[in-house]
């Protein structure tokens, strides 16, 4: 996959692109990231990319022209099929694992990192074909969201994770939060690993993990559980969780 | 505010910490970020921080001990009041602007960047006092989430943004998506700025922006609108939006 990132802070990406799985994916040719400095497409001597908003108000707005020119330089054939041209913006559709999978099916993505108080609306209306938000919070710019999307998508590209099961057993890949994990030592400061995990009984371990994942999701993120189609086994496990919870001393409230 | 970040990839933070608002906030003393390499708290010669999961399964799990030791080195007084010790994890509560505001009221945060398939459950049960997720997607580690939280929180610290109105008029700060912004030129490739923004009539501009923010939120994120207490004016503006939408040719579906 090729990802073009339009940004006014290309240097922010250096550490991210040279660490861990993203570094390896680039070295192995699964991922190419092309950083484009939007300032290279300005035509004023200060290379400024922003100006005051029409109608007044606080802050500055990124101008349309440098962004249009930067995208057009990447896509010289006007009639060609356009890849997703994505504006990272708090106003976009909310990124999630399903959207990551969808984007992982593309050969190329263009990510535009917005900044300042916002981006001239004409970019939104006439240049981009998609807007994505990584969550309901205000960030300085689209750079961290671009990295989040590149990371989540790259992990799903064929060949990137050595162990293909790794990608599918993570939280959200199954639609549930992950079950508790333990590693050595077996006893750490008197805190013991649950017996079942030491039993060697694979079927018991599988059931315990599934039930733990269901219980954690039920307690912490019932919104996720409501979206799932549960198997008969899941429904039985969940019924037991709910019955046990009803018998617990409820914490004061 | 002081933020301690426990990570196995401290070098990932360099670009982020030396760019834009975060750089300035650090230079002006509003923010101190202390990067702690978890590997410095290992006691094996390979400085490895992970091991196989008990009970089998794909991937590796981060061990409890180096993380416990790294946190304890930061908090030598065992009885002292503990700051938020936050594990970045897909299983945490979902980060949003309200949580950013809450964290901005703290003097100190400790952020632990999880990795691999997960973190030994004893970290979750006996060391951290909070878990935060930045969204429903799978990332390689907690480093990008830590940066997201530092960015969102730092913007809310007194004195960090030159213009205090800037922080409050952004998307989510008002509970609505932001209204469209335009800057020069007035006409770009035949695409014009809306007349009202050039009118100089501040009350009309205010009303237009409020209505645009309401309409965009209603169309794109009705879930946000449902959480708001709307003023009488907002309800009138929204009624007009809904009435107009009913008169539109609806796109085919």
Coordinates of C-alpha atoms in Angstrom, one line a residue:
Chain A
X1 CA 0.0 0.0 0.0
X2 CA 1.1 3.5 -0.7
X3 CA 0.1 6.3 1.6
X4 CA 0.6 10.0 0.7
X5 CA 0.5 12.2 3.8
X6 CA 0.0 16.0 3.3
X7 CA 1.2 17.8 6.3
X8 CA 2.9 21.0 7.5
X9 CA 4.9 19.0 10.0
X10 CA 6.5 16.1 8.1
X11 CA 9.2 15.8 10.8
X12 CA 6.5 14.6 13.2
X13 CA 6.4 11.3 11.4
X14 CA 10.1 10.3 11.7
X15 CA 9.9 8.4 14.9
X16 CA 6.6 6.7 14.0
X17 CA 7.9 5.6 10.6
X18 CA 11.1 4.1 12.0
X19 CA 9.7 2.1 14.9
X20 CA 8.4 -1.4 15.3
X21 CA 5.9 -2.9 12.9
X22 CA 5.6 0.2 10.7
X23 CA 9.4 0.2 10.2
X24 CA 9.4 -3.4 9.3
X25 CA 6.4 -3.1 7.0
X26 CA 8.2 -0.3 5.1
X27 CA 11.5 -2.3 4.9
X28 CA 9.7 -5.3 3.6
X29 CA 7.8 -3.3 0.9
X30 CA 4.3 -3.7 2.3
X31 CA 4.0 0.0 3.0
X32 CA 5.3 3.1 1.3
X33 CA 4.7 6.4 3.0
X34 CA 5.3 9.6 1.0
X35 CA 5.4 12.7 3.1
X36 CA 4.3 15.9 1.3
X37 CA 5.0 19.2 2.9
X38 CA 2.0 21.4 2.1
X39 CA 4.2 24.5 2.4
X40 CA 6.0 23.4 -0.8
X41 CA 2.8 24.4 -2.6
X42 CA 2.5 27.9 -1.3
X43 CA 3.2 30.9 -3.5
X44 CA 4.0 33.5 -1.0
X45 CA 7.5 34.2 0.3
X46 CA 6.7 33.3 3.9
X47 CA 5.3 29.9 2.8
X48 CA 2.3 30.6 5.0
X49 CA -0.6 28.2 4.6
X50 CA -3.2 29.9 6.7
X51 CA -5.2 33.1 6.9
X52 CA -7.9 34.8 9.0
X53 CA -11.5 33.4 8.7
X54 CA -14.1 35.3 6.7
X55 CA -16.7 36.5 9.1
X56 CA -14.2 36.9 12.0
X57 CA -13.7 34.7 15.0
X58 CA -10.6 33.3 16.8
X59 CA -7.8 31.4 15.1
X60 CA -6.6 30.9 11.6
X61 CA -7.9 28.7 8.7
X62 CA -5.8 26.7 6.3
X63 CA -6.2 27.9 2.8
X64 CA -7.6 25.8 0.0
X65 CA -5.0 26.5 -2.7
X66 CA -1.9 24.8 -1.3
X67 CA -3.9 21.7 -0.4
X68 CA -5.5 21.5 -3.9
X69 CA -2.2 22.0 -5.6
X70 CA -0.5 19.3 -3.4
X71 CA -3.2 16.7 -4.2
X72 CA -3.2 17.6 -7.9
X73 CA 0.6 17.1 -8.0
X74 CA 0.0 13.6 -6.7
X75 CA -2.8 12.8 -9.2
X76 CA -1.8 14.3 -12.5
X77 CA -4.4 12.5 -14.6
X78 CA -7.6 14.4 -13.9
X79 CA -9.9 11.6 -15.2
X80 CA -8.1 8.8 -13.4
X81 CA -9.9 6.8 -10.8
X82 CA -9.2 8.7 -7.6
X83 CA -8.0 6.9 -4.5
X84 CA -9.6 7.8 -1.1
X85 CA -8.6 11.4 -0.4
X86 CA -9.2 11.6 3.3
X87 CA -9.3 14.7 5.4
X88 CA -8.5 14.0 9.0
X89 CA -11.0 16.1 10.8
X90 CA -13.0 16.0 14.0
X91 CA -16.1 16.3 11.8
X92 CA -15.5 13.0 9.9
X93 CA -17.0 9.6 10.4
X94 CA -15.5 8.0 13.5
X95 CA -12.7 5.6 12.8
X96 CA -13.1 2.0 14.0
X97 CA -11.7 -1.5 13.1
X98 CA -14.3 -2.1 10.4
X99 CA -13.2 1.1 8.6
X100 CA -9.5 0.1 9.1
X101 CA -10.3 -3.2 7.3
X102 CA -12.1 -1.4 4.5
X103 CA -9.1 1.0 4.0
X104 CA -6.7 -1.9 4.1
X105 CA -8.3 -3.1 0.9
X106 CA -7.2 0.0 -1.0
X107 CA -3.9 0.2 -3.0
X108 CA -3.4 3.8 -2.1
X109 CA -4.6 6.4 0.4
X110 CA -4.1 10.2 0.5
X111 CA -4.3 11.6 4.0
X112 CA -4.6 15.4 4.5
X113 CA -3.7 16.6 8.0
X114 CA -5.9 19.6 8.9
X115 CA -4.6 22.3 11.3
X116 CA -5.4 25.6 13.0
X117 CA -9.0 26.3 13.7
X118 CA -9.9 24.4 10.6
X119 CA -9.5 24.0 6.8
X120 CA -11.2 26.1 4.2
X121 CA -14.6 24.5 3.5
X122 CA -13.9 24.2 -0.2
X123 CA -11.3 21.5 0.5
X124 CA -14.1 19.5 2.2
X125 CA -16.6 20.2 -0.6
X126 CA -14.6 19.9 -3.7
X127 CA -11.4 18.0 -3.1
X128 CA -11.6 15.3 -0.6
X129 CA -14.0 12.3 -0.9
X130 CA -13.9 11.2 2.7
X131 CA -13.5 12.7 6.2
X132 CA -12.4 10.6 9.2
X133 CA -12.1 11.4 12.9
X134 CA -10.3 9.2 15.3
X135 CA -12.4 10.2 18.2
X136 CA -14.4 12.9 20.0
X137 CA -11.6 15.1 21.2
X138 CA -9.8 18.2 19.9
X139 CA -6.2 17.7 18.7
X140 CA -3.7 20.3 17.3
X141 CA -3.7 18.7 13.9
X142 CA -4.3 15.7 11.7
X143 CA -0.8 14.3 12.1
X144 CA -1.5 12.0 15.1
X145 CA -4.8 10.8 13.5
X146 CA -2.9 10.1 10.2
X147 CA -0.4 7.9 12.2
X148 CA -3.2 6.1 14.0
X149 CA -4.9 5.3 10.7
X150 CA -1.6 4.2 9.1
X151 CA -0.8 2.0 12.1
X152 CA -4.3 0.3 12.3
X153 CA -4.5 -0.2 8.5
X154 CA -0.9 -1.5 8.1
X155 CA -1.4 -4.2 10.7
X156 CA -4.1 -5.6 8.5
X157 CA -2.1 -5.8 5.3
X158 CA -1.3 -9.4 4.2
X159 CA 2.2 -10.4 5.4
X160 CA 2.8 -7.6 7.9
X161 CA 2.2 -9.4 11.1
X162 CA 4.3 -12.5 11.3
X163 CA 1.5 -14.5 13.0
X164 CA -1.8 -13.9 11.2
X165 CA -3.8 -15.0 14.3
X166 CA -2.3 -12.0 16.1
X167 CA -4.3 -9.5 14.2
X168 CA -7.6 -11.4 14.5
X169 CA -7.6 -12.2 18.3
X170 CA -7.0 -8.6 19.3
X171 CA -9.8 -6.5 20.9
X172 CA -12.4 -5.4 18.3
X173 CA -11.2 -7.8 15.7
X174 CA -13.6 -10.2 17.4
X175 CA -16.0 -7.4 18.4
X176 CA -15.2 -8.1 22.1
X177 CA -12.6 -6.7 24.4
X178 CA -9.7 -9.0 24.9
X179 CA -9.5 -11.6 27.7
X180 CA -6.9 -11.2 30.5
X181 CA -3.4 -12.3 29.6
X182 CA -0.7 -13.5 32.0
X183 CA 2.9 -14.3 31.5
X184 CA 5.8 -15.3 33.7
X185 CA 6.4 -15.4 36.6
X186 CA 3.5 -17.6 37.7
X187 CA 3.5 -15.8 41.1
X188 CA 4.5 -12.2 41.1
X189 CA 4.5 -10.6 44.6
X190 CA 2.0 -13.1 45.8
X191 CA -0.3 -12.4 42.8
X192 CA -1.1 -15.7 41.1
X193 CA -1.9 -16.7 37.5
X194 CA -5.4 -18.2 37.4
X195 CA -5.2 -22.0 37.7
X196 CA -7.1 -22.8 34.5
X197 CA -4.3 -21.2 32.4
X198 CA -1.8 -23.7 33.9
X199 CA -4.1 -26.7 33.5
X200 CA -3.0 -27.6 30.0
X201 CA -6.7 -28.3 29.2
X202 CA -7.1 -26.4 25.9
X203 CA -10.9 -26.6 25.8
X204 CA -11.2 -25.2 29.4
X205 CA -8.8 -22.5 28.6
X206 CA -10.7 -21.6 25.4
X207 CA -14.0 -21.4 27.3
X208 CA -12.5 -19.4 30.2
X209 CA -11.0 -16.9 27.8
X210 CA -14.2 -16.5 25.8
X211 CA -16.2 -16.0 29.0
X212 CA -13.7 -13.5 30.3
X213 CA -13.8 -11.6 27.0
X214 CA -17.6 -11.6 27.2
X215 CA -17.7 -10.5 30.8
X216 CA -15.2 -7.7 30.3
X217 CA -17.1 -6.4 27.4
X218 CA -20.5 -6.7 29.2
X219 CA -19.1 -4.8 32.2
X220 CA -17.1 -2.1 30.3
X221 CA -18.6 -1.7 26.9
X222 CA -22.1 -3.1 26.7
X223 CA -22.5 -0.9 23.5
X224 CA -20.1 -3.3 21.7
X225 CA -21.9 -6.4 22.9
X226 CA -25.2 -5.1 21.7
X227 CA -23.8 -5.0 18.1
X228 CA -22.7 -8.6 18.1
X229 CA -24.5 -11.7 16.9
X230 CA -23.7 -14.2 19.7
X231 CA -23.4 -17.9 19.2
X232 CA -25.4 -20.3 21.4
X233 CA -22.3 -21.0 23.4
X234 CA -21.7 -17.2 23.9
X235 CA -25.3 -16.8 25.1
X236 CA -24.9 -19.6 27.6
X237 CA -21.6 -18.1 28.9
X238 CA -23.1 -14.7 29.2
X239 CA -26.2 -16.0 31.0
X240 CA -23.9 -17.5 33.6
X241 CA -22.0 -14.2 33.9
X242 CA -25.2 -12.3 34.5
X243 CA -26.5 -14.8 37.0
X244 CA -23.2 -14.7 38.9
X245 CA -23.2 -10.9 38.9
X246 CA -26.7 -10.9 40.3
X247 CA -25.4 -13.0 43.3
X248 CA -22.5 -10.7 44.0
X249 CA -22.5 -8.2 46.8
X250 CA -23.1 -5.1 44.7
X251 CA -20.6 -2.3 45.5
X252 CA -22.3 0.6 47.3
X253 CA -24.1 3.1 45.1
Chain B
X1 CA 1.6 19.6 34.2
X2 CA 4.1 16.8 34.4
X3 CA 3.5 13.7 32.3
X4 CA 5.6 10.5 32.8
X5 CA 5.4 8.2 29.8
X6 CA 6.5 4.6 30.2
X7 CA 7.3 3.1 26.9
X8 CA 9.6 0.7 25.1
X9 CA 9.9 3.2 22.2
X10 CA 10.8 6.6 23.7
X11 CA 12.3 7.6 20.3
X12 CA 8.8 7.6 18.8
X13 CA 8.0 10.8 20.8
X14 CA 10.8 13.0 19.5
X15 CA 9.0 14.6 16.6
X16 CA 5.7 15.0 18.5
X17 CA 7.4 16.7 21.5
X18 CA 9.3 19.1 19.3
X19 CA 6.5 20.4 17.1
X20 CA 3.9 23.1 17.2
X21 CA 1.9 23.7 20.4
X22 CA 3.5 20.9 22.4
X23 CA 6.9 22.2 21.7
X24 CA 5.9 25.7 22.8
X25 CA 4.0 24.4 25.9
X26 CA 7.2 22.6 27.0
X27 CA 9.4 25.6 26.3
X28 CA 7.1 27.9 28.3
X29 CA 7.0 25.5 31.2
X30 CA 3.3 24.5 31.0
X31 CA 4.2 20.9 30.2
X32 CA 7.1 18.6 31.2
X33 CA 7.2 15.2 29.6
X34 CA 9.5 12.6 31.2
X35 CA 10.1 9.6 28.9
X36 CA 10.9 6.4 30.8
X37 CA 12.3 3.4 28.9
X38 CA 10.6 0.3 30.4
X39 CA 13.6 -1.7 29.3
X40 CA 15.7 0.1 31.9
X41 CA 13.8 -1.8 34.5
X42 CA 14.4 -5.3 33.2
X43 CA 16.8 -7.7 34.9
X44 CA 17.7 -10.0 32.1
X45 CA 20.7 -9.4 29.8
X46 CA 18.6 -9.1 26.6
X47 CA 16.5 -6.4 28.3
X48 CA 13.4 -8.3 27.1
X49 CA 10.1 -7.1 28.5
X50 CA 7.7 -9.8 27.1
X51 CA 7.2 -13.5 27.3
X52 CA 4.7 -16.2 26.1
X53 CA 1.2 -16.1 27.5
X54 CA 0.2 -18.7 30.1
X55 CA -2.4 -21.0 28.5
X56 CA -1.0 -20.6 25.0
X57 CA -2.1 -18.6 22.1
X58 CA -0.5 -16.2 19.6
X59 CA 1.7 -13.3 20.4
X60 CA 3.6 -12.2 23.4
X61 CA 2.6 -10.5 26.7
X62 CA 4.4 -7.7 28.4
X63 CA 5.6 -8.8 31.8
X64 CA 4.4 -7.2 35.0
X65 CA 7.7 -6.7 36.8
X66 CA 9.5 -4.0 34.7
X67 CA 6.3 -2.0 34.6
X68 CA 5.8 -2.2 38.4
X69 CA 9.5 -1.2 39.0
X70 CA 9.3 1.7 36.5
X71 CA 6.2 3.1 38.2
X72 CA 7.6 2.6 41.7
X73 CA 10.8 4.4 40.7
X74 CA 8.6 7.4 39.9
X75 CA 6.6 7.2 43.1
X76 CA 9.1 6.4 45.9
X77 CA 6.7 7.2 48.8
X78 CA 4.4 4.3 48.9
X79 CA 1.8 6.1 51.0
X80 CA 1.7 9.3 49.0
X81 CA -1.4 10.3 47.1
X82 CA -1.1 8.6 43.7
X83 CA -1.6 10.6 40.5
X84 CA -3.6 8.9 37.8
X85 CA -1.6 5.9 36.6
X86 CA -3.2 5.3 33.2
X87 CA -2.8 2.2 31.1
X88 CA -3.4 2.9 27.4
X89 CA -5.4 -0.1 26.3
X90 CA -8.2 -0.9 23.9
X91 CA -10.1 -2.1 26.9
X92 CA -10.2 1.2 28.7
X93 CA -12.9 3.9 28.9
X94 CA -13.2 5.7 25.6
X95 CA -11.3 9.0 25.6
X96 CA -13.3 12.1 24.8
X97 CA -13.2 15.9 25.3
X98 CA -14.8 15.7 28.8
X99 CA -12.1 13.2 29.9
X100 CA -9.5 15.5 28.4
X101 CA -10.8 18.4 30.6
X102 CA -10.8 16.2 33.7
X103 CA -7.2 15.1 33.1
X104 CA -6.2 18.7 32.5
X105 CA -7.1 19.4 36.1
X106 CA -4.4 17.1 37.3
X107 CA -0.8 18.1 38.2
X108 CA 0.7 14.9 37.1
X109 CA -0.2 11.9 34.9
X110 CA 1.6 8.6 34.5
X111 CA 0.9 7.0 31.1
X112 CA 1.8 3.4 30.5
X113 CA 2.1 2.3 26.8
X114 CA 1.0 -1.3 26.4
X115 CA 2.3 -3.5 23.6
X116 CA 2.4 -6.9 22.0
X117 CA -0.7 -8.9 22.4
X118 CA -1.4 -7.3 25.8
X119 CA 0.0 -6.6 29.2
X120 CA 0.1 -9.0 32.1
X121 CA -3.3 -8.7 33.9
X122 CA -1.7 -8.0 37.2
X123 CA -0.6 -4.6 35.9
X124 CA -4.3 -3.8 35.3
X125 CA -5.5 -5.2 38.6
X126 CA -2.9 -4.0 41.0
X127 CA -0.8 -1.1 39.6
X128 CA -2.9 1.2 37.4
X129 CA -5.9 3.1 38.6
X130 CA -7.3 3.9 35.2
X131 CA -7.5 2.5 31.6
X132 CA -8.1 4.7 28.6
X133 CA -8.7 3.8 25.0
X134 CA -8.6 6.4 22.2
X135 CA -11.1 4.5 20.0
X136 CA -12.3 1.2 18.8
X137 CA -9.4 0.1 16.7
X138 CA -6.3 -2.0 17.2
X139 CA -2.9 -0.3 17.3
X140 CA 0.6 -1.6 17.7
X141 CA 1.1 0.0 21.0
X142 CA 0.0 2.7 23.5
X143 CA 2.5 5.3 22.1
X144 CA 0.2 7.0 19.6
X145 CA -2.7 7.0 22.2
X146 CA -0.3 8.6 24.8
X147 CA 0.5 11.4 22.3
X148 CA -3.2 11.9 21.5
X149 CA -3.9 12.3 25.2
X150 CA -1.0 14.6 25.9
X151 CA -2.0 16.8 22.9
X152 CA -5.7 17.0 23.8
X153 CA -4.9 17.7 27.5
X154 CA -2.1 20.2 26.9
X155 CA -4.3 22.3 24.7
X156 CA -6.6 22.8 27.7
X157 CA -3.9 23.9 30.2
X158 CA -4.2 27.6 31.1
X159 CA -1.9 29.7 29.0
X160 CA -1.1 27.1 26.4
X161 CA -3.3 28.5 23.6
X162 CA -2.6 32.1 22.9
X163 CA -6.3 32.8 22.3
X164 CA -8.4 31.2 25.0
X165 CA -11.5 31.3 22.7
X166 CA -9.7 29.0 20.3
X167 CA -9.9 26.0 22.6
X168 CA -13.6 26.5 23.4
X169 CA -15.0 27.0 19.9
X170 CA -13.5 23.8 18.5
X171 CA -15.6 20.8 17.7
X172 CA -16.7 19.0 20.8
X173 CA -15.7 21.8 23.1
X174 CA -19.3 23.0 22.4
X175 CA -20.7 19.5 22.0
X176 CA -21.3 20.3 18.3
X177 CA -19.3 19.8 15.2
X178 CA -17.7 22.9 14.0
X179 CA -19.3 25.3 11.5
X180 CA -17.7 25.7 8.0
X181 CA -14.7 28.0 7.8
X182 CA -13.5 30.0 4.8
X183 CA -10.4 32.1 4.3
X184 CA -9.0 34.0 1.4
X185 CA -9.3 34.1 -1.5
X186 CA -13.0 35.0 -1.6
X187 CA -13.4 33.2 -4.9
X188 CA -11.2 30.2 -5.5
X189 CA -11.6 28.5 -9.0
X190 CA -15.1 29.9 -9.1
X191 CA -16.0 28.6 -5.7
X192 CA -17.4 31.4 -3.6
X193 CA -17.4 32.2 0.1
X194 CA -21.0 32.4 1.4
X195 CA -22.3 36.0 1.2
X196 CA -23.3 36.2 4.9
X197 CA -19.6 35.8 6.0
X198 CA -18.8 38.9 4.0
X199 CA -21.8 40.9 5.3
X200 CA -20.1 42.4 8.3
X201 CA -23.4 41.7 10.2
X202 CA -22.1 40.0 13.3
X203 CA -25.4 38.8 14.6
X204 CA -26.3 37.2 11.2
X205 CA -22.9 35.6 11.1
X206 CA -23.3 34.2 14.6
X207 CA -26.7 32.7 13.7
X208 CA -25.5 31.3 10.4
X209 CA -22.6 29.6 12.1
X210 CA -24.7 28.2 14.9
X211 CA -27.2 26.8 12.4
X212 CA -24.4 25.3 10.3
X213 CA -22.9 23.7 13.4
X214 CA -26.3 22.3 14.4
X215 CA -27.0 21.1 10.9
X216 CA -23.7 19.4 10.4
X217 CA -24.0 17.7 13.8
X218 CA -27.6 16.6 13.0
X219 CA -26.6 15.1 9.7
X220 CA -23.3 13.5 10.6
X221 CA -23.4 12.8 14.3
X222 CA -27.0 12.7 15.7
X223 CA -25.5 10.8 18.7
X224 CA -23.8 14.0 19.8
X225 CA -26.9 16.1 19.4
X226 CA -28.9 13.8 21.5
X227 CA -26.6 14.4 24.5
X228 CA -26.9 18.2 24.4
X229 CA -29.3 20.5 26.2
X230 CA -30.3 22.9 23.4
X231 CA -31.3 26.5 24.0
X232 CA -34.6 27.8 22.7
X233 CA -32.7 29.5 19.9
X234 CA -31.0 26.2 19.0
X235 CA -34.3 24.4 19.0
X236 CA -35.7 27.0 16.6
X237 CA -32.7 26.8 14.3
X238 CA -32.9 23.0 14.3
X239 CA -36.6 23.0 13.6
X240 CA -35.9 25.1 10.5
X241 CA -33.1 22.7 9.4
X242 CA -35.3 19.7 9.7
X243 CA -38.2 21.4 7.9
X244 CA -35.9 22.4 5.0
X245 CA -34.4 18.9 4.9
X246 CA -38.0 17.5 4.5
X247 CA -38.5 19.7 1.5
X248 CA -35.2 18.6 -0.2
X249 CA -35.2 16.0 -2.9
X250 CA -33.9 13.1 -0.9
X251 CA -30.9 11.3 -2.4
X252 CA -31.9 7.9 -3.7
X253 CA -32.0 5.1 -1.1

